[in-house]
């Protein structure tokens, strides 16, 4: 990086948007593919919804505009999902339309209805007695910001609910 000729000529400006939950986007067990231990492998099914595509089309030019107003002579933007026609999944495009996200969550989403959610509002599994889930998978949607403090708060609350101890208010992770 130190020897890069462009090092002090390039600036990256990033926005993390929210990927809304869709019924069709899910992680389940693949009926045909097994993992190295012979167990059914996980399968991810994902397609971007109109919300993510419209948001990408809306924000990408605005972020470029900010850079140009700040003095950039040349700008380029890339979005996830990409704007424009999405090619088929093949060797040229091995990830297809998989989003480039570091905030992957919602595989054990929280809700009142056992048919459309995995855990209840207290992070308890609907169909497994006295078991709670304590991580970002209980999020109902992804967030447009860093999720870690919220998942730490949910985990702390789940630990108190599981042990029956009192949940003290006022610590650094008291997000609930
Ligand atoms: C590059 C990057 C940057 C990020 N930046 C930020 C940020 O700035 N701010 C922010 O708030 N968030 C950020 N995040 C998101 C945040 O790191 C995650 O949302 C958070 O770590 C998720 O926590 P988790 O406990 O749900 O899952 P994880 O942290 O992924 O923990 C899951 C654990 O389960 C283990 N595991 C998996 N399968 C098994 C198994 N079968 N048996 C036993 N153990 C298993 C894994 O080894 C892992 O330790 C970032 C993420 C990435 C990748």
PDB file of C-alpha atoms and ligand atoms in Angstrom:
ATOM      1  CA  UNK A   1       0.000   0.000   0.000  1.00  0.00           C
ATOM      2  CA  UNK A   2       2.871   2.374   0.848  1.00  0.00           C
ATOM      3  CA  UNK A   3       4.368   2.042  -2.624  1.00  0.00           C
ATOM      4  CA  UNK A   4       1.029   2.389  -4.402  1.00  0.00           C
ATOM      5  CA  UNK A   5       1.119   5.333  -6.786  1.00  0.00           C
ATOM      6  CA  UNK A   6      -2.602   5.928  -6.238  1.00  0.00           C
ATOM      7  CA  UNK A   7      -2.511   5.597  -2.467  1.00  0.00           C
ATOM      8  CA  UNK A   8      -3.063   9.283  -1.718  1.00  0.00           C
ATOM      9  CA  UNK A   9      -5.245   9.842  -4.782  1.00  0.00           C
ATOM     10  CA  UNK A  10      -8.108   7.447  -4.027  1.00  0.00           C
ATOM     11  CA  UNK A  11     -10.925   7.722  -1.526  1.00  0.00           C
ATOM     12  CA  UNK A  12     -13.651   5.159  -0.849  1.00  0.00           C
ATOM     13  CA  UNK A  13     -17.061   6.244   0.431  1.00  0.00           C
ATOM     14  CA  UNK A  14     -19.364   3.432   1.573  1.00  0.00           C
ATOM     15  CA  UNK A  15     -22.978   3.224   2.663  1.00  0.00           C
ATOM     16  CA  UNK A  16     -24.451   0.164   4.382  1.00  0.00           C
ATOM     17  CA  UNK A  17     -28.139  -0.170   3.486  1.00  0.00           C
ATOM     18  CA  UNK A  18     -30.783  -2.441   4.952  1.00  0.00           C
ATOM     19  CA  UNK A  19     -31.675  -5.679   3.188  1.00  0.00           C
ATOM     20  CA  UNK A  20     -35.347  -6.295   3.963  1.00  0.00           C
ATOM     21  CA  UNK A  21     -36.452  -9.786   5.001  1.00  0.00           C
ATOM     22  CA  UNK A  22     -38.238 -11.735   2.262  1.00  0.00           C
ATOM     23  CA  UNK A  23     -40.133 -14.987   2.725  1.00  0.00           C
ATOM     24  CA  UNK A  24     -38.292 -16.576  -0.205  1.00  0.00           C
ATOM     25  CA  UNK A  25     -34.801 -15.699   1.072  1.00  0.00           C
ATOM     26  CA  UNK A  26     -33.720 -18.444   3.415  1.00  0.00           C
ATOM     27  CA  UNK A  27     -31.084 -20.903   4.618  1.00  0.00           C
ATOM     28  CA  UNK A  28     -32.188 -24.530   4.683  1.00  0.00           C
ATOM     29  CA  UNK A  29     -30.756 -28.013   4.145  1.00  0.00           C
ATOM     30  CA  UNK A  30     -29.952 -28.918   0.572  1.00  0.00           C
ATOM     31  CA  UNK A  31     -31.948 -32.045  -0.429  1.00  0.00           C
ATOM     32  CA  UNK A  32     -29.196 -33.262  -2.783  1.00  0.00           C
ATOM     33  CA  UNK A  33     -25.809 -32.021  -1.508  1.00  0.00           C
ATOM     34  CA  UNK A  34     -23.971 -33.528   1.484  1.00  0.00           C
ATOM     35  CA  UNK A  35     -21.046 -32.033   3.397  1.00  0.00           C
ATOM     36  CA  UNK A  36     -17.684 -33.797   4.012  1.00  0.00           C
ATOM     37  CA  UNK A  37     -19.203 -35.673   6.978  1.00  0.00           C
ATOM     38  CA  UNK A  38     -22.076 -36.979   4.844  1.00  0.00           C
ATOM     39  CA  UNK A  39     -24.664 -34.722   6.433  1.00  0.00           C
ATOM     40  CA  UNK A  40     -26.988 -32.573   4.387  1.00  0.00           C
ATOM     41  CA  UNK A  41     -25.253 -29.329   3.494  1.00  0.00           C
ATOM     42  CA  UNK A  42     -26.657 -25.877   4.145  1.00  0.00           C
ATOM     43  CA  UNK A  43     -28.243 -24.130   1.188  1.00  0.00           C
ATOM     44  CA  UNK A  44     -28.672 -20.371   0.798  1.00  0.00           C
ATOM     45  CA  UNK A  45     -31.484 -19.088  -1.410  1.00  0.00           C
ATOM     46  CA  UNK A  46     -31.417 -15.373  -2.104  1.00  0.00           C
ATOM     47  CA  UNK A  47     -32.812 -12.890  -4.606  1.00  0.00           C
ATOM     48  CA  UNK A  48     -32.749  -9.122  -4.168  1.00  0.00           C
ATOM     49  CA  UNK A  49     -36.119  -7.468  -3.703  1.00  0.00           C
ATOM     50  CA  UNK A  50     -37.224  -4.259  -5.429  1.00  0.00           C
ATOM     51  CA  UNK A  51     -36.339  -2.324  -2.264  1.00  0.00           C
ATOM     52  CA  UNK A  52     -32.621  -3.169  -2.469  1.00  0.00           C
ATOM     53  CA  UNK A  53     -32.443  -2.537  -6.215  1.00  0.00           C
ATOM     54  CA  UNK A  54     -34.236   0.838  -5.997  1.00  0.00           C
ATOM     55  CA  UNK A  55     -32.142   1.849  -2.973  1.00  0.00           C
ATOM     56  CA  UNK A  56     -28.935   0.995  -4.879  1.00  0.00           C
ATOM     57  CA  UNK A  57     -30.088   2.991  -7.907  1.00  0.00           C
ATOM     58  CA  UNK A  58     -30.992   5.921  -5.655  1.00  0.00           C
ATOM     59  CA  UNK A  59     -27.930   6.097  -3.409  1.00  0.00           C
ATOM     60  CA  UNK A  60     -25.025   5.245  -5.730  1.00  0.00           C
ATOM     61  CA  UNK A  61     -25.237   8.467  -7.799  1.00  0.00           C
ATOM     62  CA  UNK A  62     -25.825  10.549  -4.648  1.00  0.00           C
ATOM     63  CA  UNK A  63     -22.686   9.192  -2.995  1.00  0.00           C
ATOM     64  CA  UNK A  64     -20.729   9.940  -6.175  1.00  0.00           C
ATOM     65  CA  UNK A  65     -22.153  13.460  -6.166  1.00  0.00           C
ATOM     66  CA  UNK A  66     -20.890  14.008  -2.608  1.00  0.00           C
ATOM     67  CA  UNK A  67     -17.410  12.897  -3.700  1.00  0.00           C
ATOM     68  CA  UNK A  68     -17.445  15.225  -6.715  1.00  0.00           C
ATOM     69  CA  UNK A  69     -18.620  18.167  -4.585  1.00  0.00           C
ATOM     70  CA  UNK A  70     -15.762  17.356  -2.217  1.00  0.00           C
ATOM     71  CA  UNK A  71     -13.316  17.787  -5.120  1.00  0.00           C
ATOM     72  CA  UNK A  72     -13.050  14.374  -6.759  1.00  0.00           C
ATOM     73  CA  UNK A  73     -12.056  14.614 -10.429  1.00  0.00           C
ATOM     74  CA  UNK A  74     -13.256  11.119 -11.302  1.00  0.00           C
ATOM     75  CA  UNK A  75     -15.708   8.808  -9.513  1.00  0.00           C
ATOM     76  CA  UNK A  76     -17.012   5.284  -9.910  1.00  0.00           C
ATOM     77  CA  UNK A  77     -19.601   3.398  -7.860  1.00  0.00           C
ATOM     78  CA  UNK A  78     -20.423  -0.236  -7.248  1.00  0.00           C
ATOM     79  CA  UNK A  79     -23.479  -1.548  -5.421  1.00  0.00           C
ATOM     80  CA  UNK A  80     -24.759  -4.770  -3.912  1.00  0.00           C
ATOM     81  CA  UNK A  81     -27.060  -5.867  -5.465  1.00  0.00           C
ATOM     82  CA  UNK A  82     -25.496  -4.557  -8.673  1.00  0.00           C
ATOM     83  CA  UNK A  83     -27.482  -2.060 -10.713  1.00  0.00           C
ATOM     84  CA  UNK A  84     -28.507  -3.315 -14.115  1.00  0.00           C
ATOM     85  CA  UNK A  85     -28.950  -6.736 -15.624  1.00  0.00           C
ATOM     86  CA  UNK A  86     -27.795  -9.585 -13.395  1.00  0.00           C
ATOM     87  CA  UNK A  87     -26.074 -12.362 -15.316  1.00  0.00           C
ATOM     88  CA  UNK A  88     -26.677 -16.096 -14.781  1.00  0.00           C
ATOM     89  CA  UNK A  89     -24.753 -18.090 -12.197  1.00  0.00           C
ATOM     90  CA  UNK A  90     -21.776 -19.569 -14.071  1.00  0.00           C
ATOM     91  CA  UNK A  91     -17.976 -19.764 -13.992  1.00  0.00           C
ATOM     92  CA  UNK A  92     -17.770 -16.107 -15.028  1.00  0.00           C
ATOM     93  CA  UNK A  93     -20.193 -15.103 -12.281  1.00  0.00           C
ATOM     94  CA  UNK A  94     -19.739 -17.745  -9.527  1.00  0.00           C
ATOM     95  CA  UNK A  95     -21.546 -15.811  -6.810  1.00  0.00           C
ATOM     96  CA  UNK A  96     -24.460 -14.755  -8.991  1.00  0.00           C
ATOM     97  CA  UNK A  97     -26.547 -12.243  -7.115  1.00  0.00           C
ATOM     98  CA  UNK A  98     -25.258 -13.127  -3.625  1.00  0.00           C
ATOM     99  CA  UNK A  99     -24.950  -9.841  -1.718  1.00  0.00           C
ATOM    100  CA  UNK A 100     -21.531  -8.630  -0.613  1.00  0.00           C
ATOM    101  CA  UNK A 101     -22.528  -8.172   3.022  1.00  0.00           C
ATOM    102  CA  UNK A 102     -20.755  -8.438   6.363  1.00  0.00           C
ATOM    103  CA  UNK A 103     -24.089  -8.266   8.159  1.00  0.00           C
ATOM    104  CA  UNK A 104     -25.685 -11.623   7.518  1.00  0.00           C
ATOM    105  CA  UNK A 105     -28.485 -12.382   9.976  1.00  0.00           C
ATOM    106  CA  UNK A 106     -32.060 -13.577  10.364  1.00  0.00           C
ATOM    107  CA  UNK A 107     -31.651 -17.367  10.121  1.00  0.00           C
ATOM    108  CA  UNK A 108     -33.440 -17.815  13.506  1.00  0.00           C
ATOM    109  CA  UNK A 109     -35.657 -14.803  13.236  1.00  0.00           C
ATOM    110  CA  UNK A 110     -37.735 -13.608  16.154  1.00  0.00           C
ATOM    111  CA  UNK A 111     -41.548 -13.439  15.997  1.00  0.00           C
ATOM    112  CA  UNK A 112     -44.852 -14.359  17.601  1.00  0.00           C
ATOM    113  CA  UNK A 113     -45.906 -16.800  14.883  1.00  0.00           C
ATOM    114  CA  UNK A 114     -44.149 -20.208  15.056  1.00  0.00           C
ATOM    115  CA  UNK A 115     -44.836 -20.843  11.372  1.00  0.00           C
ATOM    116  CA  UNK A 116     -42.898 -17.775  10.237  1.00  0.00           C
ATOM    117  CA  UNK A 117     -40.286 -17.407  13.000  1.00  0.00           C
ATOM    118  CA  UNK A 118     -37.903 -19.616  14.979  1.00  0.00           C
ATOM    119  CA  UNK A 119     -37.730 -17.896  18.374  1.00  0.00           C
ATOM    120  CA  UNK A 120     -40.222 -15.778  20.308  1.00  0.00           C
ATOM    121  CA  UNK A 121     -39.749 -12.207  21.551  1.00  0.00           C
ATOM    122  CA  UNK A 122     -37.643 -13.521  24.443  1.00  0.00           C
ATOM    123  CA  UNK A 123     -35.263 -15.380  22.079  1.00  0.00           C
ATOM    124  CA  UNK A 124     -36.804 -18.732  23.164  1.00  0.00           C
ATOM    125  CA  UNK A 125     -37.232 -21.415  20.476  1.00  0.00           C
ATOM    126  CA  UNK A 126     -40.909 -21.985  19.703  1.00  0.00           C
ATOM    127  CA  UNK A 127     -40.465 -25.747  19.423  1.00  0.00           C
ATOM    128  CA  UNK A 128     -37.548 -26.605  21.786  1.00  0.00           C
ATOM    129  CA  UNK A 129     -38.218 -26.341  25.482  1.00  0.00           C
ATOM    130  CA  UNK A 130     -36.039 -23.995  27.545  1.00  0.00           C
ATOM    131  CA  UNK A 131     -33.560 -23.194  24.765  1.00  0.00           C
ATOM    132  CA  UNK A 132     -32.675 -19.632  23.811  1.00  0.00           C
ATOM    133  CA  UNK A 133     -30.711 -18.312  20.876  1.00  0.00           C
ATOM    134  CA  UNK A 134     -28.151 -15.612  21.591  1.00  0.00           C
ATOM    135  CA  UNK A 135     -26.679 -14.115  18.441  1.00  0.00           C
ATOM    136  CA  UNK A 136     -27.485 -12.007  15.412  1.00  0.00           C
ATOM    137  CA  UNK A 137     -29.567 -14.741  13.788  1.00  0.00           C
ATOM    138  CA  UNK A 138     -32.625 -13.657  15.830  1.00  0.00           C
ATOM    139  CA  UNK A 139     -32.733 -10.264  14.079  1.00  0.00           C
ATOM    140  CA  UNK A 140     -35.968  -9.763  12.158  1.00  0.00           C
ATOM    141  CA  UNK A 141     -34.255  -7.771   9.417  1.00  0.00           C
ATOM    142  CA  UNK A 142     -30.690  -6.766   8.854  1.00  0.00           C
ATOM    143  CA  UNK A 143     -29.847  -3.307  10.035  1.00  0.00           C
ATOM    144  CA  UNK A 144     -28.486  -0.332   8.191  1.00  0.00           C
ATOM    145  CA  UNK A 145     -25.801   0.024  10.897  1.00  0.00           C
ATOM    146  CA  UNK A 146     -23.391  -2.153  12.891  1.00  0.00           C
ATOM    147  CA  UNK A 147     -25.467  -4.835  14.680  1.00  0.00           C
ATOM    148  CA  UNK A 148     -22.971  -5.904  17.332  1.00  0.00           C
ATOM    149  CA  UNK A 149     -24.131  -3.798  20.281  1.00  0.00           C
ATOM    150  CA  UNK A 150     -27.756  -4.879  19.734  1.00  0.00           C
ATOM    151  CA  UNK A 151     -26.815  -8.551  19.510  1.00  0.00           C
ATOM    152  CA  UNK A 152     -24.687  -8.219  22.657  1.00  0.00           C
ATOM    153  CA  UNK A 153     -27.695  -6.661  24.456  1.00  0.00           C
ATOM    154  CA  UNK A 154     -29.995  -9.451  23.225  1.00  0.00           C
ATOM    155  CA  UNK A 155     -27.464 -12.082  24.305  1.00  0.00           C
ATOM    156  CA  UNK A 156     -27.144 -10.573  27.771  1.00  0.00           C
ATOM    157  CA  UNK A 157     -30.929 -10.496  28.127  1.00  0.00           C
ATOM    158  CA  UNK A 158     -31.195 -14.110  26.906  1.00  0.00           C
ATOM    159  CA  UNK A 159     -28.619 -15.217  29.500  1.00  0.00           C
ATOM    160  CA  UNK A 160     -30.660 -13.590  32.283  1.00  0.00           C
ATOM    161  CA  UNK A 161     -33.924 -15.101  30.962  1.00  0.00           C
ATOM    162  CA  UNK A 162     -32.334 -18.560  30.816  1.00  0.00           C
ATOM    163  CA  UNK A 163     -30.853 -18.430  34.311  1.00  0.00           C
ATOM    164  CA  UNK A 164     -33.784 -16.582  35.863  1.00  0.00           C
ATOM    165  CA  UNK A 165     -31.456 -13.882  37.180  1.00  0.00           C
ATOM    166  CA  UNK A 166     -32.404 -10.250  37.251  1.00  0.00           C
ATOM    167  CA  UNK A 167     -31.587  -8.149  34.221  1.00  0.00           C
ATOM    168  CA  UNK A 168     -29.859  -5.053  35.558  1.00  0.00           C
ATOM    169  CA  UNK A 169     -30.354  -1.776  33.726  1.00  0.00           C
ATOM    170  CA  UNK A 170     -27.556   0.678  33.113  1.00  0.00           C
ATOM    171  CA  UNK A 171     -24.666  -1.422  31.756  1.00  0.00           C
ATOM    172  CA  UNK A 172     -23.005  -0.537  28.474  1.00  0.00           C
ATOM    173  CA  UNK A 173     -25.064  -3.128  26.561  1.00  0.00           C
ATOM    174  CA  UNK A 174     -28.511  -2.292  27.928  1.00  0.00           C
ATOM    175  CA  UNK A 175     -30.067  -1.761  24.527  1.00  0.00           C
ATOM    176  CA  UNK A 176     -33.449  -3.277  25.419  1.00  0.00           C
TER     177      UNK A 176
HETATM  178  C1  LIG B   1     -15.490  -7.762   7.828  1.00  0.00           C
HETATM  179  C2  LIG B   1     -16.609  -7.511   8.823  1.00  0.00           C
HETATM  180  C3  LIG B   1     -16.725  -6.265   9.423  1.00  0.00           C
HETATM  181  C4  LIG B   1     -17.737  -6.012  10.359  1.00  0.00           C
HETATM  182  N1  LIG B   1     -17.805  -4.785  10.935  1.00  0.00           N
HETATM  183  C5  LIG B   1     -18.727  -4.551  11.877  1.00  0.00           C
HETATM  184  C6  LIG B   1     -18.756  -3.292  12.568  1.00  0.00           C
HETATM  185  O1  LIG B   1     -17.923  -2.390  12.325  1.00  0.00           O
HETATM  186  N2  LIG B   1     -19.718  -3.080  13.496  1.00  0.00           N
HETATM  187  C7  LIG B   1     -20.645  -4.037  13.806  1.00  0.00           C
HETATM  188  O2  LIG B   1     -21.483  -3.800  14.690  1.00  0.00           O
HETATM  189  N3  LIG B   1     -20.639  -5.243  13.167  1.00  0.00           N
HETATM  190  C8  LIG B   1     -19.703  -5.523  12.217  1.00  0.00           C
HETATM  191  N4  LIG B   1     -19.692  -6.730  11.579  1.00  0.00           N
HETATM  192  C9  LIG B   1     -20.776  -7.693  11.851  1.00  0.00           C
HETATM  193  C10 LIG B   1     -20.543  -8.463  13.127  1.00  0.00           C
HETATM  194  O3  LIG B   1     -19.171  -8.878  13.166  1.00  0.00           O
HETATM  195  C11 LIG B   1     -21.458  -9.711  13.108  1.00  0.00           C
HETATM  196  O4  LIG B   1     -22.792  -9.295  12.896  1.00  0.00           O
HETATM  197  C12 LIG B   1     -21.370 -10.446  14.440  1.00  0.00           C
HETATM  198  O5  LIG B   1     -20.056 -10.884  14.679  1.00  0.00           O
HETATM  199  C13 LIG B   1     -22.282 -11.657  14.411  1.00  0.00           C
HETATM  200  O6  LIG B   1     -22.181 -12.313  15.668  1.00  0.00           O
HETATM  201  P1  LIG B   1     -22.794 -13.733  15.874  1.00  0.00           P
HETATM  202  O7  LIG B   1     -22.473 -14.132  17.276  1.00  0.00           O
HETATM  203  O8  LIG B   1     -24.208 -13.733  15.447  1.00  0.00           O
HETATM  204  O9  LIG B   1     -22.021 -14.666  14.822  1.00  0.00           O
HETATM  205  P2  LIG B   1     -20.468 -14.986  14.696  1.00  0.00           P
HETATM  206  O10 LIG B   1     -19.623 -13.894  15.298  1.00  0.00           O
HETATM  207  O11 LIG B   1     -20.255 -15.354  13.265  1.00  0.00           O
HETATM  208  O12 LIG B   1     -20.304 -16.268  15.641  1.00  0.00           O
HETATM  209  C14 LIG B   1     -20.756 -17.547  15.223  1.00  0.00           C
HETATM  210  C15 LIG B   1     -19.813 -18.558  15.878  1.00  0.00           C
HETATM  211  O13 LIG B   1     -20.342 -19.873  15.715  1.00  0.00           O
HETATM  212  C16 LIG B   1     -19.302 -20.737  15.375  1.00  0.00           C
HETATM  213  N5  LIG B   1     -19.873 -21.886  14.679  1.00  0.00           N
HETATM  214  C17 LIG B   1     -20.401 -21.931  13.426  1.00  0.00           C
HETATM  215  N6  LIG B   1     -20.847 -23.159  13.159  1.00  0.00           N
HETATM  216  C18 LIG B   1     -20.619 -23.899  14.254  1.00  0.00           C
HETATM  217  C19 LIG B   1     -20.886 -25.272  14.582  1.00  0.00           C
HETATM  218  N7  LIG B   1     -21.500 -26.096  13.740  1.00  0.00           N
HETATM  219  N8  LIG B   1     -20.512 -25.698  15.797  1.00  0.00           N
HETATM  220  C20 LIG B   1     -19.905 -24.851  16.699  1.00  0.00           C
HETATM  221  N9  LIG B   1     -19.654 -23.538  16.427  1.00  0.00           N
HETATM  222  C21 LIG B   1     -20.005 -23.090  15.229  1.00  0.00           C
HETATM  223  C22 LIG B   1     -18.373 -19.901  14.508  1.00  0.00           C
HETATM  224  O14 LIG B   1     -17.075 -20.447  14.507  1.00  0.00           O
HETATM  225  C23 LIG B   1     -18.416 -18.565  15.263  1.00  0.00           C
HETATM  226  O15 LIG B   1     -17.461 -18.474  16.301  1.00  0.00           O
HETATM  227  C24 LIG B   1     -18.678  -7.020  10.665  1.00  0.00           C
HETATM  228  C25 LIG B   1     -18.547  -8.284  10.079  1.00  0.00           C
HETATM  229  C26 LIG B   1     -17.524  -8.531   9.172  1.00  0.00           C
HETATM  230  C27 LIG B   1     -17.396  -9.926   8.559  1.00  0.00           C
END
